[in-house]
XYZ file of C-alpha atoms in Angstrom:
630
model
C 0.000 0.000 0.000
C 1.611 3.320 -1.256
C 0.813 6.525 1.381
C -2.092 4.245 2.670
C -4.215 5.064 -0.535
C -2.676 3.032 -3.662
C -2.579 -0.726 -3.808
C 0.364 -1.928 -5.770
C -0.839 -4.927 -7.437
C 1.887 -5.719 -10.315
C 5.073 -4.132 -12.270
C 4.896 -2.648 -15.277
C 8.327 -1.831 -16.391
C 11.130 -0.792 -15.145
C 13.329 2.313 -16.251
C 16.229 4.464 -15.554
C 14.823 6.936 -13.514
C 11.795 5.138 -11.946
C 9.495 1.957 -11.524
C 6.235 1.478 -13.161
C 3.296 -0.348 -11.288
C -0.575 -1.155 -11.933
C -1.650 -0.162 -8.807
C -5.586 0.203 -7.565
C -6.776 3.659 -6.413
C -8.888 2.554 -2.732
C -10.562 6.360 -2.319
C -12.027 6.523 -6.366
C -11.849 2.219 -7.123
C -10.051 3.246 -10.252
C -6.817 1.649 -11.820
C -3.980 3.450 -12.752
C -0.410 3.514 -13.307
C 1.700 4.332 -9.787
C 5.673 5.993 -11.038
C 7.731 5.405 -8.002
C 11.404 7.093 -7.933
C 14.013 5.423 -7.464
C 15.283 5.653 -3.734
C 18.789 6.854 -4.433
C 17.434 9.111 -6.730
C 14.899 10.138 -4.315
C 17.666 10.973 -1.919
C 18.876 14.023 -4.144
C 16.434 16.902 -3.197
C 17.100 19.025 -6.334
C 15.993 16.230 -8.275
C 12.614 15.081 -6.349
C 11.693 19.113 -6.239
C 12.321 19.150 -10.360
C 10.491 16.025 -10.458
C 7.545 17.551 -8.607
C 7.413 20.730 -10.316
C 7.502 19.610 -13.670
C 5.148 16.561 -12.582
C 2.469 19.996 -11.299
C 3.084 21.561 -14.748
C 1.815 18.291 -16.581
C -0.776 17.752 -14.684
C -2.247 20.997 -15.825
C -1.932 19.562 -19.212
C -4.990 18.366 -20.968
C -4.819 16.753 -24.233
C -6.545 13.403 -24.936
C -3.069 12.463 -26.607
C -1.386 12.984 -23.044
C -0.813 10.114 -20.696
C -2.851 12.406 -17.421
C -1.321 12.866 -14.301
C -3.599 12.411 -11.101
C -1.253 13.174 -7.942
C 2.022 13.417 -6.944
C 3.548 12.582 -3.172
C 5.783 11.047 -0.780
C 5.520 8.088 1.158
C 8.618 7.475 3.832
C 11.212 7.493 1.177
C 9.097 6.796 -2.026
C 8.558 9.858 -4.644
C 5.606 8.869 -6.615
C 3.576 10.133 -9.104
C -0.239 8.421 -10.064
C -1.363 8.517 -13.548
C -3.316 7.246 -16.086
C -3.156 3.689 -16.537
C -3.124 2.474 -20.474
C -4.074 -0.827 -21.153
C -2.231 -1.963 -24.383
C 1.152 -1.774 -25.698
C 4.045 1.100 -26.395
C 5.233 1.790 -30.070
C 8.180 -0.153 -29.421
C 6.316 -3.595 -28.447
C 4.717 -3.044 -31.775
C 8.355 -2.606 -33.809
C 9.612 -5.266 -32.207
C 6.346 -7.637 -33.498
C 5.982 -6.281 -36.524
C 9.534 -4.487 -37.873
C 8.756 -1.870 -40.622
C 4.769 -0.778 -40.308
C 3.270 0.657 -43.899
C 3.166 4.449 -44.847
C -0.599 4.637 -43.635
C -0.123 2.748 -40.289
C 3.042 5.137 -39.506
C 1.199 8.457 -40.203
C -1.692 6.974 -38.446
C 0.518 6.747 -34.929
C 2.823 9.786 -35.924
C 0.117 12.679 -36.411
C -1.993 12.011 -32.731
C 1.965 12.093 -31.219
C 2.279 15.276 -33.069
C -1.031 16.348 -31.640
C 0.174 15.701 -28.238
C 3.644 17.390 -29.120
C 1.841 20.334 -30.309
C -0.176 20.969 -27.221
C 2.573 20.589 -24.959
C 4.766 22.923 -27.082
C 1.810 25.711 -27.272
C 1.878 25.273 -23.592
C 5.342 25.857 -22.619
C 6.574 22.433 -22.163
C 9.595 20.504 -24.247
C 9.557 16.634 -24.203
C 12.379 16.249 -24.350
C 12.789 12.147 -24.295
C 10.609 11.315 -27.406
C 10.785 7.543 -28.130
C 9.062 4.958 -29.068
C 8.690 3.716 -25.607
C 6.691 6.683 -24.512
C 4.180 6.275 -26.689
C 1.549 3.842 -26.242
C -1.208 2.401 -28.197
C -4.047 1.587 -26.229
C -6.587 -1.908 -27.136
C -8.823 0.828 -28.091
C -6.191 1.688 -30.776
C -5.857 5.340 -28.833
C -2.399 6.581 -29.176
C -0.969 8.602 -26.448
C 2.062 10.109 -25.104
C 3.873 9.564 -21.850
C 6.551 10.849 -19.347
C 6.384 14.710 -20.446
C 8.889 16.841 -18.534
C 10.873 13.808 -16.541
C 13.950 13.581 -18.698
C 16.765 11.890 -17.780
C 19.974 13.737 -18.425
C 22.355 12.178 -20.948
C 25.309 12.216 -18.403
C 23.249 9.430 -16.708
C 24.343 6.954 -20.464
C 26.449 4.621 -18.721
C 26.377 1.625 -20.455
C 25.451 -0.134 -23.820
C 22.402 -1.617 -23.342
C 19.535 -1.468 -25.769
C 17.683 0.477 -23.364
C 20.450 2.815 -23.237
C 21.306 3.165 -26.952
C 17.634 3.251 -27.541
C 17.791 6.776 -25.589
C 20.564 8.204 -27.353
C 19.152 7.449 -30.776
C 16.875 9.989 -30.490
C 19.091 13.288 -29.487
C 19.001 15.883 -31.575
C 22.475 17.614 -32.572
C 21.884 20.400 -29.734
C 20.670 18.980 -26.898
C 24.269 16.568 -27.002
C 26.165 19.799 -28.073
C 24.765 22.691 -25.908
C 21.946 20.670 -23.629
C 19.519 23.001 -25.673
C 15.601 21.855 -25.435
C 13.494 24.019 -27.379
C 10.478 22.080 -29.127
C 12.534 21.054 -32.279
C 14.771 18.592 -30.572
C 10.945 17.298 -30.262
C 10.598 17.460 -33.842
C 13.893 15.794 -34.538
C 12.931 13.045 -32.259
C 9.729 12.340 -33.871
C 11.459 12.578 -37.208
C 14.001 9.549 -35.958
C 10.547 7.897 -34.464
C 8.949 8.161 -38.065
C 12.287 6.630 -39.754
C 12.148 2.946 -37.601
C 8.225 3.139 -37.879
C 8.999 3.249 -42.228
C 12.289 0.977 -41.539
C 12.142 -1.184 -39.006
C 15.651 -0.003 -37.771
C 17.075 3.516 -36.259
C 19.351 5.122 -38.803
C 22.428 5.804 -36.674
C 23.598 2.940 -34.882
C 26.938 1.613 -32.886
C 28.847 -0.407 -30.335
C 28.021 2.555 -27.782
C 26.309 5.653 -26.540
C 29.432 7.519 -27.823
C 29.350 5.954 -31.613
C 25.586 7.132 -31.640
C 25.789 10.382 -30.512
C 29.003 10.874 -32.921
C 26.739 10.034 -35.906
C 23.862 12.413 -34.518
C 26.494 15.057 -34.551
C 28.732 14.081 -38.014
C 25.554 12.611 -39.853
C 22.457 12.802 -41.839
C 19.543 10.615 -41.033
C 19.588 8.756 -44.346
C 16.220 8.487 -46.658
C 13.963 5.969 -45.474
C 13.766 4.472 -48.663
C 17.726 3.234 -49.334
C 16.072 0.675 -47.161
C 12.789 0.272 -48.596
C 12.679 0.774 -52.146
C 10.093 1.837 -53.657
C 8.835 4.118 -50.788
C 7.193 7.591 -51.813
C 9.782 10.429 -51.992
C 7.544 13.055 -50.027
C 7.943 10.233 -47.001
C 11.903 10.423 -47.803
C 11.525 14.451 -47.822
C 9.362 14.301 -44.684
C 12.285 12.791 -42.128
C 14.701 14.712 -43.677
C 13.118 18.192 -42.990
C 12.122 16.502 -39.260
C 15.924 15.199 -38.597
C 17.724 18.153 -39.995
C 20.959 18.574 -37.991
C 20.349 22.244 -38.139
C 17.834 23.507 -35.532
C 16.132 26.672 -37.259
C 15.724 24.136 -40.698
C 13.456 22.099 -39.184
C 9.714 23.329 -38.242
C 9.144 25.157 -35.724
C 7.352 23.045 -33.371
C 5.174 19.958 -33.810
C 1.897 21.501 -34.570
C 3.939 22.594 -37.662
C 5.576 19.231 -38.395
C 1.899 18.255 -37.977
C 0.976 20.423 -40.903
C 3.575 18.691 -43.019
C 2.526 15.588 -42.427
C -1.028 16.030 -43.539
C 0.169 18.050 -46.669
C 2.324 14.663 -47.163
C -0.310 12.316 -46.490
C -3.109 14.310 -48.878
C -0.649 14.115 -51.589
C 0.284 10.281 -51.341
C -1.780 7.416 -53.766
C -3.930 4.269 -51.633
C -1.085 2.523 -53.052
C 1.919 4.136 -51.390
C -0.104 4.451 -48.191
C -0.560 0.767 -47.973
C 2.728 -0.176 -49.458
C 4.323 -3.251 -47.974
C 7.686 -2.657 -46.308
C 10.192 -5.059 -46.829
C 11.398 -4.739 -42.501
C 7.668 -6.010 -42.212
C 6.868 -9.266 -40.124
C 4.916 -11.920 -42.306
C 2.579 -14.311 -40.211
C 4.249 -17.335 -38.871
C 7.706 -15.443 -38.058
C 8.907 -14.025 -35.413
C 11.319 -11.138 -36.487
C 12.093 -9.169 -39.753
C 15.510 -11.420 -40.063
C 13.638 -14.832 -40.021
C 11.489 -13.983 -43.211
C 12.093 -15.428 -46.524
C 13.730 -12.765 -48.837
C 12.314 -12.360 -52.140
C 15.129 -12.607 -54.771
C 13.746 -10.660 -58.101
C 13.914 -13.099 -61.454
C 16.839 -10.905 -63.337
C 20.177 -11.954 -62.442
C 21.954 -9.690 -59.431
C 25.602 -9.888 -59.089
C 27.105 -7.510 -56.685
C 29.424 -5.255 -58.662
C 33.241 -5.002 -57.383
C 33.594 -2.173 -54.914
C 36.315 0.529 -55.373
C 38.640 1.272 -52.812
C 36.868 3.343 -50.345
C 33.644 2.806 -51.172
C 31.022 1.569 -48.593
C 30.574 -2.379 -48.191
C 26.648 -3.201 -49.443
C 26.215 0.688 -50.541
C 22.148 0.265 -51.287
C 21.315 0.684 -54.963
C 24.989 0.506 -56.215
C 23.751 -3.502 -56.661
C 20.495 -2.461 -58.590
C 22.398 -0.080 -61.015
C 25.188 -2.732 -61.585
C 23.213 -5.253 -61.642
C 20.679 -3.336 -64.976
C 24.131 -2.569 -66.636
C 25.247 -6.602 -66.250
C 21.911 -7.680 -67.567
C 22.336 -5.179 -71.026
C 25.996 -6.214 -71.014
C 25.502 -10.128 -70.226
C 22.590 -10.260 -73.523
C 23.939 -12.218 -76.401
C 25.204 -9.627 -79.272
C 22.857 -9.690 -82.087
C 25.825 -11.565 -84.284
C 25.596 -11.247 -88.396
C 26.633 -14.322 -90.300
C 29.957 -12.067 -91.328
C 31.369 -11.653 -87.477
C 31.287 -14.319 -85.507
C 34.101 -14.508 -84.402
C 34.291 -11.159 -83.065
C 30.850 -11.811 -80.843
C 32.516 -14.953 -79.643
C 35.167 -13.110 -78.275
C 32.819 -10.497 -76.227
C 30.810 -12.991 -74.982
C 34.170 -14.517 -73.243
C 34.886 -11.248 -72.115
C 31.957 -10.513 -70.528
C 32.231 -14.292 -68.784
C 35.521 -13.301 -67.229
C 34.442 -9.622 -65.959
C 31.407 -11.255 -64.276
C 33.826 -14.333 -62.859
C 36.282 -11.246 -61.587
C 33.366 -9.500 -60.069
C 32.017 -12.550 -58.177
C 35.796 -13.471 -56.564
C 37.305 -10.058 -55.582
C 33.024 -9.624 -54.311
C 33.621 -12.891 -52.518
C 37.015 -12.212 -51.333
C 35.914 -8.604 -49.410
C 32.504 -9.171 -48.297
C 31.031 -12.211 -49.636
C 32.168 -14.363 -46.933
C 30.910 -12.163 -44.213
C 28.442 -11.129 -42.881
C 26.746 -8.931 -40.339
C 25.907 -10.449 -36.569
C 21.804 -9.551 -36.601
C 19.779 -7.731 -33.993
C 19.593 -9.776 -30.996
C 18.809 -7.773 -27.530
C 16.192 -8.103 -25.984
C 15.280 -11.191 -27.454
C 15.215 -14.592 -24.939
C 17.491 -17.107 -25.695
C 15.920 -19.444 -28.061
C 15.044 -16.596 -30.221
C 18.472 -15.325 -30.610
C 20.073 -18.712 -31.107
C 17.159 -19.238 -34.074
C 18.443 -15.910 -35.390
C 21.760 -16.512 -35.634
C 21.259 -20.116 -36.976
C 19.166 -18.206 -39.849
C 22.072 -15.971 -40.171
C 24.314 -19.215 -41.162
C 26.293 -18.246 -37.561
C 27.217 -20.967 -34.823
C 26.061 -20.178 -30.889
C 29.194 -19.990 -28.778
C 29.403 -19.334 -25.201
C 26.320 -18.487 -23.238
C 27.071 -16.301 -19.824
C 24.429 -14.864 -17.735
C 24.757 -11.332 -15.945
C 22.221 -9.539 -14.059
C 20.436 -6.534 -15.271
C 18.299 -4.034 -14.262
C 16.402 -2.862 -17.481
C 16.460 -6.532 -19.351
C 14.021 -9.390 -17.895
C 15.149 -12.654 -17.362
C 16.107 -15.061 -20.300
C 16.626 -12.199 -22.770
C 19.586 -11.344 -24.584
C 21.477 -8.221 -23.114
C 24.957 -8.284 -25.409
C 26.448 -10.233 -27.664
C 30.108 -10.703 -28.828
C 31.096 -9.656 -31.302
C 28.565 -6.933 -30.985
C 25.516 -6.722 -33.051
C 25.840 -4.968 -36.253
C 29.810 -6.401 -36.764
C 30.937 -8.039 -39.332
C 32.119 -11.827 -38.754
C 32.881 -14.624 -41.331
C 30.083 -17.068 -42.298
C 29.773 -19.813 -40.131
C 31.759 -17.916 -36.959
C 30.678 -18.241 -33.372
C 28.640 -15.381 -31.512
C 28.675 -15.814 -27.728
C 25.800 -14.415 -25.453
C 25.156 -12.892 -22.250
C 21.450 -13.596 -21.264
C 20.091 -11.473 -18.094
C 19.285 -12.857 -14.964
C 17.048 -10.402 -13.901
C 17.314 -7.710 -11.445
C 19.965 -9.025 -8.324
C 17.922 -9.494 -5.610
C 19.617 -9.125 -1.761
C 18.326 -9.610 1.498
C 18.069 -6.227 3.641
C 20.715 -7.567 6.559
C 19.754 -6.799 9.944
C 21.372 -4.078 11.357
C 19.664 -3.644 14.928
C 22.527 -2.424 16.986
C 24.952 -1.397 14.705
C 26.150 2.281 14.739
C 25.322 4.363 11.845
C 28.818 4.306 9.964
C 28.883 0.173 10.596
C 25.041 -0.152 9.116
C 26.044 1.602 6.130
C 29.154 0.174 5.289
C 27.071 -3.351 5.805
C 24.459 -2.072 3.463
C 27.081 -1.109 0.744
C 28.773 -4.739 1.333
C 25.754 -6.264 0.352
C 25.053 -4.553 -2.627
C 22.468 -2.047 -1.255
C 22.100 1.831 -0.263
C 22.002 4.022 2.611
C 18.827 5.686 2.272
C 16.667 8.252 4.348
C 18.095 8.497 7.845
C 15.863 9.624 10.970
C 15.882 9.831 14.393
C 13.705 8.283 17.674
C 14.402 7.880 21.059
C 14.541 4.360 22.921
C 15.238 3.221 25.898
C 16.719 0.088 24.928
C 19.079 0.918 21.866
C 21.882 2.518 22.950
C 22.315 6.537 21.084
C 23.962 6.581 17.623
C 22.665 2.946 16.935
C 20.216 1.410 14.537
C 16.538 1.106 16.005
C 15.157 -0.678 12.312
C 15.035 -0.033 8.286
C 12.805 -0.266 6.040
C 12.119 -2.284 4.493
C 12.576 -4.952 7.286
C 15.646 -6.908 8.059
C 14.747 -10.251 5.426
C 13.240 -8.408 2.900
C 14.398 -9.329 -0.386
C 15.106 -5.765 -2.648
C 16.674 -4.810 -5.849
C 20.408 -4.592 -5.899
C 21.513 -0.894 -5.617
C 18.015 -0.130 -3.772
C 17.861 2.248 -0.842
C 17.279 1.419 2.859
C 15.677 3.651 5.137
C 17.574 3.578 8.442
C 15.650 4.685 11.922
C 18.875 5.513 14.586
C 18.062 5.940 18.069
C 18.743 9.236 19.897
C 18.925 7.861 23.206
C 16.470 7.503 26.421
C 13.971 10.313 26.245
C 14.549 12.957 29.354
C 13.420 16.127 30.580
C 15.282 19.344 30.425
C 14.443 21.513 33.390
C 14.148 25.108 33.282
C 17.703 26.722 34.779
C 16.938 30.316 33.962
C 17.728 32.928 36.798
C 19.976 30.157 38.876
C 23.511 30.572 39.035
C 25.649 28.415 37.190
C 26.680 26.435 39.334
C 22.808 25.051 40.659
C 22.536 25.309 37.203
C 24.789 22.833 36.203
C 23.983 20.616 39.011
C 19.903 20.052 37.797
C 20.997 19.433 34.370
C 23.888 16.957 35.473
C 21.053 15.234 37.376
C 18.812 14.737 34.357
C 21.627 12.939 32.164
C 22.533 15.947 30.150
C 25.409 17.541 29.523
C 26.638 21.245 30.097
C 28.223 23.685 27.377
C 28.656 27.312 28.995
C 28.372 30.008 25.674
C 31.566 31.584 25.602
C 29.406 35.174 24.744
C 27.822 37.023 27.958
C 24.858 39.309 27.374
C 23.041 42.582 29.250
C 19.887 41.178 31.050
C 18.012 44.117 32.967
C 15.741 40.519 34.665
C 18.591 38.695 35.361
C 22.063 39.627 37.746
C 25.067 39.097 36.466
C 27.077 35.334 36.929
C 23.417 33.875 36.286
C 21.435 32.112 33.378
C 19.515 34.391 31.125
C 19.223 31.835 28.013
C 19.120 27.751 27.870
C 19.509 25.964 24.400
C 17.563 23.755 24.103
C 15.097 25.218 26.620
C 12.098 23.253 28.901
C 10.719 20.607 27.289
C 12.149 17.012 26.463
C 15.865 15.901 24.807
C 17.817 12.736 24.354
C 20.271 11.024 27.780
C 23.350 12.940 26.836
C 22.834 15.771 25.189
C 23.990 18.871 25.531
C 22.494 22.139 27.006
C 23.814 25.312 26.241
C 23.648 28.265 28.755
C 24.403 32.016 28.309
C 24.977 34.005 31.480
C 23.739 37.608 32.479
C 26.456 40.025 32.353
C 23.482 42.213 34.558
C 22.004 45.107 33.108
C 23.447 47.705 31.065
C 24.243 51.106 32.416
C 23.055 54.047 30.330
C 24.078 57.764 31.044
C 20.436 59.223 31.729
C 19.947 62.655 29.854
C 18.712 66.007 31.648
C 15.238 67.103 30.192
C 14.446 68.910 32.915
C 12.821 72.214 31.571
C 11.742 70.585 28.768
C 7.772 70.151 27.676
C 6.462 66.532 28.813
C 6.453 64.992 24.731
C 9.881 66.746 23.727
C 11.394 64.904 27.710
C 9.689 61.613 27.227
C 10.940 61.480 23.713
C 14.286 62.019 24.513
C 14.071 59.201 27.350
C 12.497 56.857 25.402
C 15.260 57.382 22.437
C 18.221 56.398 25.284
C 16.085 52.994 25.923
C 14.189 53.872 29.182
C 10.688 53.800 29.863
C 8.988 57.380 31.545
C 6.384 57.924 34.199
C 5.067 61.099 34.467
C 4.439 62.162 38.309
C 1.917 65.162 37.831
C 0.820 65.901 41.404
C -1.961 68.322 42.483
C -0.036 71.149 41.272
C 0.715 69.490 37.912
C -2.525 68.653 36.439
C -2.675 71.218 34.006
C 1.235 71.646 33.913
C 3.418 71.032 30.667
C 7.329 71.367 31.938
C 9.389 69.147 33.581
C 10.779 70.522 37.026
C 12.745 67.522 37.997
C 13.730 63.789 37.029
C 14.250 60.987 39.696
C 17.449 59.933 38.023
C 19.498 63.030 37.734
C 20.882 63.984 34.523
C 24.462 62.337 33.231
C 23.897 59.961 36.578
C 23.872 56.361 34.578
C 20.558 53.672 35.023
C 20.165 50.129 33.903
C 18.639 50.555 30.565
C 15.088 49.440 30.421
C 14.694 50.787 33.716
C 12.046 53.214 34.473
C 12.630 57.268 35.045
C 9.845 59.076 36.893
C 9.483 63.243 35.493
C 8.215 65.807 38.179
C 5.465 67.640 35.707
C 4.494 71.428 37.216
């Protein structure tokens, strides 16, 4: 039970910055999706109070595109947020069934995205972390758009999972180069988004965060259709205005990038709409490289690639391969030469016997290790088998962001090249590492934390109670409870005791000594402040001020007192003579009070005849000076 309102019934996912759980909302008996922070994120202040902010902005938010935000809060050391829960699946469940989607099915999820976009951008708000795993597609077929405003920082890319890479691929230029996040770093994101939806694939890819976000930086998102041929060059002119690596060429915000897309879409045939996409998954297999490629009838031989020339450079192959087929035809030969078309048929025999052995020699006997996180075990091995690649050593590592049985790296990586037949090893996750919370009853502070760290966990939230039976500066309890079985790396709360509860008696106005002696008796201990000040209440040598003062502290703690140095002595000025306002001002201004002695004879008097401090005579100030009025 979350802050005694939200019942946590299952996980959803699992990301970098928080945990995702169905949860069941006792007050309204509604479902909905519970966001709970990360404890050691939850321990850095600046962070929770951006997360809270931005999570109030949100919430103000209303778009029917937009995941909604119900509530936000703490419970112990939790950071949550409550939102709308979406019953269905995100973008990326759907690329990683399907592969490339068609033209129509693409625009159909990319324009209510924009939508969203567009309203967030007219309200002041930047995404900043469009992907395809923020946007899901409800069972209604309702597309909407999640986590606005709680962006992880790309300092946080520490390693090379596909969760990791899969943030990177969407940076634009600026927000890597200058941390910039105005709404087209939105735009560029959807662009990337709109690229894998047409391809099946993101176009920058590498062994790690720092390969992706060179290529970001160095290179242009490629035309969709050098991997789809045959798709619609408005869709090819479409990504490239959205990815632009130049901010101010791209629109201006996503209701404009909107606007394009519609102009696009209006323009396009039924038959480019519903064009089938090569990436796309056939029924009856289970990824894009399991499917049965469809060799065309003409004869294709790979042309022999000059030095420096990309490996598998897409159409190079097609415009070879319509020059072989003119070259390869039999020359119309005349009864008179046939000798000479003998001879050019031979020729053309040997250049096509050269092209297929140097073809062979640099890239025919390779190829390219295939996409394989995030896949289970079985699957990868099948894909890799397809590939005409042997399985070789299978090691298991745990993993936060990769459920158990799937495939979290491969070696060599994917994407590398490796001759036909080689061995790929695999590291399959075990899950998230699980470790008991050890008890820690007893132990002192530094010793619980260090046995916290030790056993793979953190030192979370740390507060304070009295007891009478755990000694001060030692652990009372966590929480969770000693037992519990938690996420490696998760943080435990520690409760440390302050002691047996006593009561601080009042020493004011008692000498230091008797002072000391009460507090002494209580179990505290005595600090004397090493500053004396006036006190017109208190004499001199005795307590004016206790710190703490009456009430209740910890055995042992400390009390400070400051002593009286007495009152202070003011010179007293003369106003006799003076009218009663103009004397009592003067008094007042020196930091006495006045009394005004009137008399019989000074009822309807105005002038001071005498003062009962004489003038330049000193008084304690604060004390009181009584005028003679006649």
């Amino acid at each position: 039970m979350l802050d005694g309102r939200y019942r946590v019934d299952a996980r959803i996912a699992v990301g970098g910055m928080a945990t995702v759980y169905r949860a069941l909302d006792m007050r309204l008996d509604r479902v909905l999706a519970v966001k709970v922070m990360h404890p050691a994120l939850a321990a850095d202040g600046a962070f929770v109070e951006r997360f809270i902010r931005e999570a109030k902005s949100v919430a103000r938010l209303s778009h029917p595109n937009v995941v909604q935000v119900f509530d936000q809060g703490t419970d112990r050391s939790y950071v949550y947020l409550a939102m709308e829960y979406v019953a269905g699946c995100t973008l990326r469940d759907v690329l990683r069934e399907r592969g490339a989607l068609r033209p129509r099915a693409a625009l159909d999820i990319l324009e209510p995205v924009l939508a969203a976009l567009g309203a967030a951008h007219r309200a002041g708000f930047v995404h900043r972390d469009m992907k395809p795993e923020n946007v899901l597609i409800g069972d209604d077929g309702r597309v909407k758009v999640a986590d606005f405003g709680l962006v992880r920082s790309v300092d946080t890319v520490t390693s090379t999972t596909g969760a990791v890479l899969g943030t990177v691929s969407y940076l634009a230029p600026e927000q890597i180069e200058r941390g910039a996040a105005d709404p087209r770093v939105d735009v560029y994101a959807c662009g990337v988004v709109l690229y894998e939806m047409l391809t099946g694939a993101k176009p920058h890819s590498g062994d790690s965060p720092a390969q992706v976000i060179y290529r970001h930086l160095n290179e242009d998102v490629p035309p969709p259709s050098a991997l789809v041929p045959g798709l619609a060059p408005a869709l090819d002119a479409l990504v490239a205005a959205a990815t632009a690596r130049t901010a101010a060429e791209r629109p201006a915000d996503a209701a404009a990038l909107l606007g394009e897309v519609l102009r696009v879409r209006s323009a396009l045939t039924g038959e480019q709409l519903d064009a089938e996409p090569p990436g796309a998954l056939t029924a009856g297999h289970d990824n894009a490289e399991d499917r049965t490629s469809v060799i065309p009838r003409s004869l294709t031989v790979p042309r022999p690639l000059p030095v420096g020339e990309p490996d598998g450079t897409p159409g190079g192959d097609v415009q070879y391969t319509a020059r072989l087929e003119a070259d390869a035809l039999p020359p119309r030969r005349s009864a008179a030469r046939p000798r000479r078309g003998l001879l050019a048929l031979v020729a053309a025999l040997v250049v096509l016997f050269l092209g297929v052995g140097v073809w062979y020699v640099n890239a025919g006997q390779f190829t390219k290790v295939p996409p394989l996180l995030s896949r289970t075990e079985a699957q990868a091995k099948k894909r890799l088998e397809s590939a005409g690649l042997n399985v070789g050593k299978v090691r298991h590592a745990y993993s936060d962001a990769v459920e158990r049985g799937q495939v979290i790296g491969s070696d060599p990586s994917v994407g590398a090249r490796i001759r036909d037949h080689g061995s790929v090893g695999l590291t399959v996750s075990l899950g998230p590492r699980t470790v008991k919370v050890p008890d820690l009853t007893g132990r002192t502070l530094a010793s619980a934390r260090e046995r916290l760290k030790s056993s793979g966990l953190e030192p979370g939230m740390v507060t304070r109670e009295f007891s009478d039976d755990v000694e001060r500066g030692s652990v009372i309890s966590t929480t969770p409870d000693a037992g519990t079985e938690r996420h490696a790396g998760s943080a435990v709360a520690l409760v440390v005791s302050k002691g047996r509860q006593v009561d601080v008696p009042d020493v004011t106005g008692e000498d230091v000594d008797d002072a000391t002696q009460d507090l002494t008796d209580a179990g505290l201990k005595v600090k004397i402040a090493p500053e004396r000040v006036h006190s017109s209440d208190v004499d001199k040598d005795e307590v004016v001020r206790q710190t703490p003062a009456e009430g209740t502290a910890a055995e042992g703690d400390t009390v400070t007192l400051t002593l009286s140095k007495g009152p202070e002595m003011v010179v007293v000025p003369d106003v006799t003579g003076q009218d009663v306002d103009t004397a009592t001002k003067v008094l007042e201004a020196a930091g006495f009070d006045v009394d005004k002695d009137r008399g019989l004879l000074g009822l309807f008097g105005d002038t001071v005849r005498g003062q009962s401090v004489e003038g330049g005579d000193k008084a304690p100030k604060g004390s009181t000076i009584t005028l003679t009025i006649r």
